[in-house]
mmCIF file of C-alpha atoms in Angstrom:
data_model
loop_
_atom_site.group_PDB
_atom_site.id
_atom_site.type_symbol
_atom_site.label_atom_id
_atom_site.label_comp_id
_atom_site.label_asym_id
_atom_site.label_seq_id
_atom_site.Cartn_x
_atom_site.Cartn_y
_atom_site.Cartn_z
ATOM 1 C CA MET A 1 -0.005 0.001 -0.005
ATOM 2 C CA ASP A 2 2.533 2.595 1.169
ATOM 3 C CA GLU A 3 4.472 4.243 -1.608
ATOM 4 C CA VAL A 4 2.570 2.190 -4.205
ATOM 5 C CA VAL A 5 -1.076 3.315 -3.937
ATOM 6 C CA ALA A 6 -0.646 5.830 -1.100
ATOM 7 C CA ASP A 7 1.902 8.654 -0.982
ATOM 8 C CA THR A 8 3.126 7.913 2.536
ATOM 9 C CA LEU A 9 6.514 9.509 1.991
ATOM 10 C CA GLY A 10 4.939 12.732 0.771
ATOM 11 C CA GLU A 11 2.905 13.033 3.972
ATOM 12 C CA HIS A 12 5.911 12.181 6.104
ATOM 13 C CA ILE A 13 7.980 14.884 4.392
ATOM 14 C CA VAL A 14 5.205 17.466 4.832
ATOM 15 C CA ARG A 15 4.990 16.779 8.568
ATOM 16 C CA TYR A 16 8.771 16.757 8.957
ATOM 17 C CA ASN A 17 9.253 20.050 7.091
ATOM 18 C CA GLN A 18 6.416 21.764 8.968
ATOM 19 C CA HIS A 19 7.664 20.620 12.360
ATOM 20 C CA PHE A 20 11.366 21.276 11.848
ATOM 21 C CA GLY A 21 11.126 24.236 9.461
ATOM 22 C CA GLU A 22 13.106 22.456 6.755
ATOM 23 C CA ASN A 23 12.584 21.933 3.057
ATOM 24 C CA ILE A 24 13.448 18.288 2.368
ATOM 25 C CA THR A 25 12.134 17.041 -0.955
ATOM 26 C CA LYS A 26 11.823 13.587 -2.482
ATOM 27 C CA ALA A 27 14.764 14.484 -4.740
ATOM 28 C CA ASP A 28 16.943 14.788 -1.600
ATOM 29 C CA LEU A 29 16.259 11.158 -0.721
ATOM 30 C CA THR A 30 17.643 9.296 -3.722
ATOM 31 C CA GLY A 31 18.880 5.942 -2.474
ATOM 32 C CA LYS A 32 17.849 6.467 1.146
ATOM 33 C CA TRP A 33 14.891 6.356 3.462
ATOM 34 C CA LEU A 34 13.751 9.587 5.140
ATOM 35 C CA ARG A 35 15.046 8.162 8.436
ATOM 36 C CA ASP A 36 18.530 7.880 6.916
ATOM 37 C CA ALA A 37 18.491 11.491 5.710
ATOM 38 C CA VAL A 38 17.709 13.205 9.008
ATOM 39 C CA ALA A 39 19.568 13.536 12.288
ATOM 40 C CA ALA A 40 19.140 10.658 14.736
ATOM 41 C CA ASP A 41 17.626 12.963 17.344
ATOM 42 C CA ARG A 42 14.672 13.457 14.976
ATOM 43 C CA HIS A 43 13.846 9.766 14.569
ATOM 44 C CA ALA A 44 11.464 9.829 17.527
ATOM 45 C CA ALA A 45 9.370 12.472 15.746
ATOM 46 C CA LEU A 46 9.298 10.402 12.554
ATOM 47 C CA ASP A 47 8.112 7.369 14.557
ATOM 48 C CA ALA A 48 5.512 9.408 16.425
ATOM 49 C CA TRP A 49 3.958 10.635 13.170
ATOM 50 C CA LEU A 50 3.751 7.094 11.804
ATOM 51 C CA ASN A 51 2.059 5.966 15.005
ATOM 52 C CA ALA A 52 -0.376 8.907 15.101
ATOM 53 C CA ASP A 53 -4.019 7.950 14.626
ATOM 54 C CA ASP A 54 -4.467 10.302 11.682
ATOM 55 C CA PHE A 55 -1.271 9.611 9.721
ATOM 56 C CA PHE A 56 -2.601 6.831 7.474
ATOM 57 C CA GLU A 57 -6.159 8.165 7.458
ATOM 58 C CA ASP A 58 -5.847 10.796 4.736
ATOM 59 C CA LEU A 59 -2.815 9.948 2.655
ATOM 60 C CA PRO A 60 -2.765 11.254 -0.910
ATOM 61 C CA LEU A 61 -3.357 8.693 -3.659
ATOM 62 C CA MET A 62 -0.663 7.875 -6.173
ATOM 63 C CA ALA A 63 -1.656 9.210 -9.589
ATOM 64 C CA ASP A 64 -3.788 6.816 -11.686
ATOM 65 C CA ALA A 65 -3.777 4.101 -8.998
ATOM 66 C CA GLN A 66 -7.578 3.971 -8.642
ATOM 67 C CA ARG A 67 -8.268 3.769 -12.365
ATOM 68 C CA VAL A 68 -5.563 1.235 -13.155
ATOM 69 C CA LEU A 69 -6.421 -1.007 -10.194
ATOM 70 C CA ALA A 70 -10.090 -0.916 -11.225
ATOM 71 C CA ARG A 71 -9.043 -2.001 -14.699
ATOM 72 C CA LEU A 72 -6.797 -4.745 -13.300
ATOM 73 C CA GLN A 73 -9.671 -5.892 -11.076
ATOM 74 C CA GLN A 74 -11.708 -6.617 -14.234
ATOM 75 C CA GLU A 75 -9.053 -9.027 -15.571
ATOM 76 C CA TYR A 76 -7.236 -10.334 -12.483
ATOM 77 C CA GLU A 77 -7.888 -11.250 -8.890
ATOM 78 C CA VAL A 78 -6.325 -8.265 -7.112
ATOM 79 C CA PHE A 79 -5.167 -8.241 -3.515
ATOM 80 C CA ILE A 80 -3.695 -5.276 -1.659
ATOM 81 C CA ALA A 81 -0.976 -6.297 0.766
ATOM 82 C CA SER A 82 0.512 -4.018 3.331
ATOM 83 C CA ALA A 83 3.460 -4.730 5.602
ATOM 84 C CA ALA A 84 1.326 -3.161 8.302
ATOM 85 C CA MET A 85 3.073 -5.134 11.051
ATOM 86 C CA GLU A 86 5.853 -2.550 10.738
ATOM 87 C CA VAL A 87 3.362 0.005 12.142
ATOM 88 C CA PRO A 88 0.709 -2.082 13.941
ATOM 89 C CA THR A 89 -1.225 0.999 15.029
ATOM 90 C CA SER A 90 -1.979 1.647 11.330
ATOM 91 C CA PHE A 91 -4.400 -1.262 10.761
ATOM 92 C CA ASN A 92 -7.674 0.544 11.309
ATOM 93 C CA SER A 93 -6.800 3.735 9.457
ATOM 94 C CA LYS A 94 -5.272 1.814 6.531
ATOM 95 C CA TYR A 95 -8.361 -0.380 6.300
ATOM 96 C CA ARG A 96 -10.657 2.664 6.251
ATOM 97 C CA TRP A 97 -8.419 4.444 3.698
ATOM 98 C CA LEU A 98 -8.469 1.435 1.385
ATOM 99 C CA GLY A 99 -12.262 1.116 1.710
ATOM 100 C CA ARG A 100 -12.722 4.784 0.764
ATOM 101 C CA HIS A 101 -10.382 4.757 -2.215
ATOM 102 C CA PHE A 102 -10.724 1.178 -3.487
ATOM 103 C CA PRO A 103 -14.291 0.093 -2.663
ATOM 104 C CA TYR A 104 -14.212 -2.445 -5.512
ATOM 105 C CA ILE A 105 -11.537 -4.488 -3.714
ATOM 106 C CA PRO A 106 -13.307 -6.685 -1.170
ATOM 107 C CA SER A 107 -12.058 -6.762 2.409
ATOM 108 C CA SER A 108 -11.227 -10.446 1.889
ATOM 109 C CA HIS A 109 -8.570 -9.237 -0.578
ATOM 110 C CA ILE A 110 -6.782 -6.904 1.839
ATOM 111 C CA VAL A 111 -3.800 -8.530 3.527
ATOM 112 C CA PHE A 112 -1.936 -7.044 6.483
ATOM 113 C CA CYS A 113 1.348 -8.842 7.107
ATOM 114 C CA GLY A 114 4.999 -8.277 7.796
ATOM 115 C CA ASP A 115 6.885 -10.471 5.322
ATOM 116 C CA LYS A 116 5.191 -10.572 1.917
ATOM 117 C CA SER A 117 6.946 -13.811 0.980
ATOM 118 C CA ILE A 118 3.859 -15.482 2.514
ATOM 119 C CA LEU A 119 1.847 -14.277 -0.480
ATOM 120 C CA ARG A 120 1.197 -16.830 -3.192
ATOM 121 C CA ALA A 121 0.495 -14.719 -6.229
ATOM 122 C CA ASP A 122 1.725 -14.262 -9.764
ATOM 123 C CA PHE A 123 2.767 -10.623 -9.308
ATOM 124 C CA LEU A 124 3.748 -8.291 -6.505
ATOM 125 C CA ILE A 125 4.079 -4.551 -7.038
ATOM 126 C CA ASP A 126 6.095 -3.126 -4.164
ATOM 127 C CA ASP A 127 8.470 -0.263 -3.410
ATOM 128 C CA ASN A 128 10.573 -2.287 -0.980
ATOM 129 C CA PRO A 129 13.213 -4.541 -2.557
ATOM 130 C CA ARG A 130 13.300 -6.583 0.662
ATOM 131 C CA GLN A 131 9.709 -7.681 0.014
ATOM 132 C CA LEU A 132 10.445 -8.627 -3.601
ATOM 133 C CA ARG A 133 13.594 -10.662 -2.884
ATOM 134 C CA ARG A 134 11.739 -13.555 -1.242
ATOM 135 C CA PHE A 135 8.534 -13.305 -3.287
ATOM 136 C CA GLN A 136 8.109 -16.385 -5.524
ATOM 137 C CA GLY A 137 6.240 -14.708 -8.388
ATOM 138 C CA THR A 138 7.194 -11.799 -10.633
ATOM 139 C CA GLY A 139 8.127 -8.706 -8.676
ATOM 140 C CA LEU A 140 7.689 -5.188 -10.001
ATOM 141 C CA LEU A 141 9.625 -2.506 -8.150
ATOM 142 C CA TYR A 142 7.487 0.612 -7.821
ATOM 143 C CA SER A 143 9.817 3.599 -7.888
ATOM 144 C CA SER A 144 10.302 5.552 -4.712
ATOM 145 C CA PRO A 145 13.325 7.677 -3.782
ATOM 146 C CA HIS A 146 14.745 5.057 -1.421
ATOM 147 C CA ASN A 147 14.902 2.383 -4.158
ATOM 148 C CA LEU A 148 16.095 4.438 -7.133
ATOM 149 C CA LEU A 149 19.582 2.889 -7.018
ATOM 150 C CA VAL A 150 18.257 -0.704 -6.955
ATOM 151 C CA LYS A 151 18.780 -2.488 -10.270
ATOM 152 C CA GLU A 152 17.762 -6.108 -9.599
ATOM 153 C CA PHE A 153 14.019 -5.881 -10.410
ATOM 154 C CA ARG A 154 11.853 -4.747 -13.261
ATOM 155 C CA ARG A 155 10.917 -1.175 -12.382
ATOM 156 C CA VAL A 156 7.626 0.667 -12.809
ATOM 157 C CA ASP A 157 7.727 4.422 -12.273
ATOM 158 C CA SER A 158 3.983 5.028 -12.188
ATOM 159 C CA TRP A 159 0.589 3.373 -12.454
ATOM 160 C CA LEU A 160 0.692 4.169 -16.163
ATOM 161 C CA ASP A 161 3.774 1.899 -16.342
ATOM 162 C CA VAL A 162 1.855 -0.783 -14.438
ATOM 163 C CA GLU A 163 -0.982 -0.459 -16.928
ATOM 164 C CA GLN A 164 1.412 -0.773 -19.829
ATOM 165 C CA PHE A 165 3.037 -3.848 -18.254
ATOM 166 C CA PHE A 166 -0.266 -5.696 -17.889
ATOM 167 C CA PHE A 167 -2.194 -4.396 -20.897
ATOM 168 C CA GLY A 168 0.461 -3.306 -23.385
ATOM 169 C CA GLU A 169 -0.715 0.275 -23.686
ATOM 170 C CA LYS A 170 -1.140 3.363 -21.590
ATOM 171 C CA LYS A 171 -4.602 4.801 -21.117
ATOM 172 C CA PRO A 172 -4.974 8.567 -20.615
#
């Protein structure tokens, strides 16, 4: 979910910049996580925002995610998997967020886990190379600043790229 259908990093950067009066951008994070780009004494604030009740409630959507997932849902059995165990307080707000933005994906097709290698599927679209390394199907690495230096997976930069991968053409 995070950094694939929801712009979690964007929200994290907004909160960080507002709180600390800085101007970090996604371009500043090439090859690193936000946590790796800020001083260690600010990690507690990063963690507190992730654990806040409202953090995952109103995340921005990634462009074209709704339309392309709706199209995929017509041809494939689509599941949304989130490594929500990394932030266990996020379950309820992530579930509500997914229900609001992807009502055509049944709750039985939402998977909260830690290690996505438990998934038995043909494809996994994920921003985290760690999740793709142990996945048995075809992994698609969804571009995010932290993974831009990773070369070992087929990369998709947007949901238009995902659409092209599965359907052979981009739809406006």
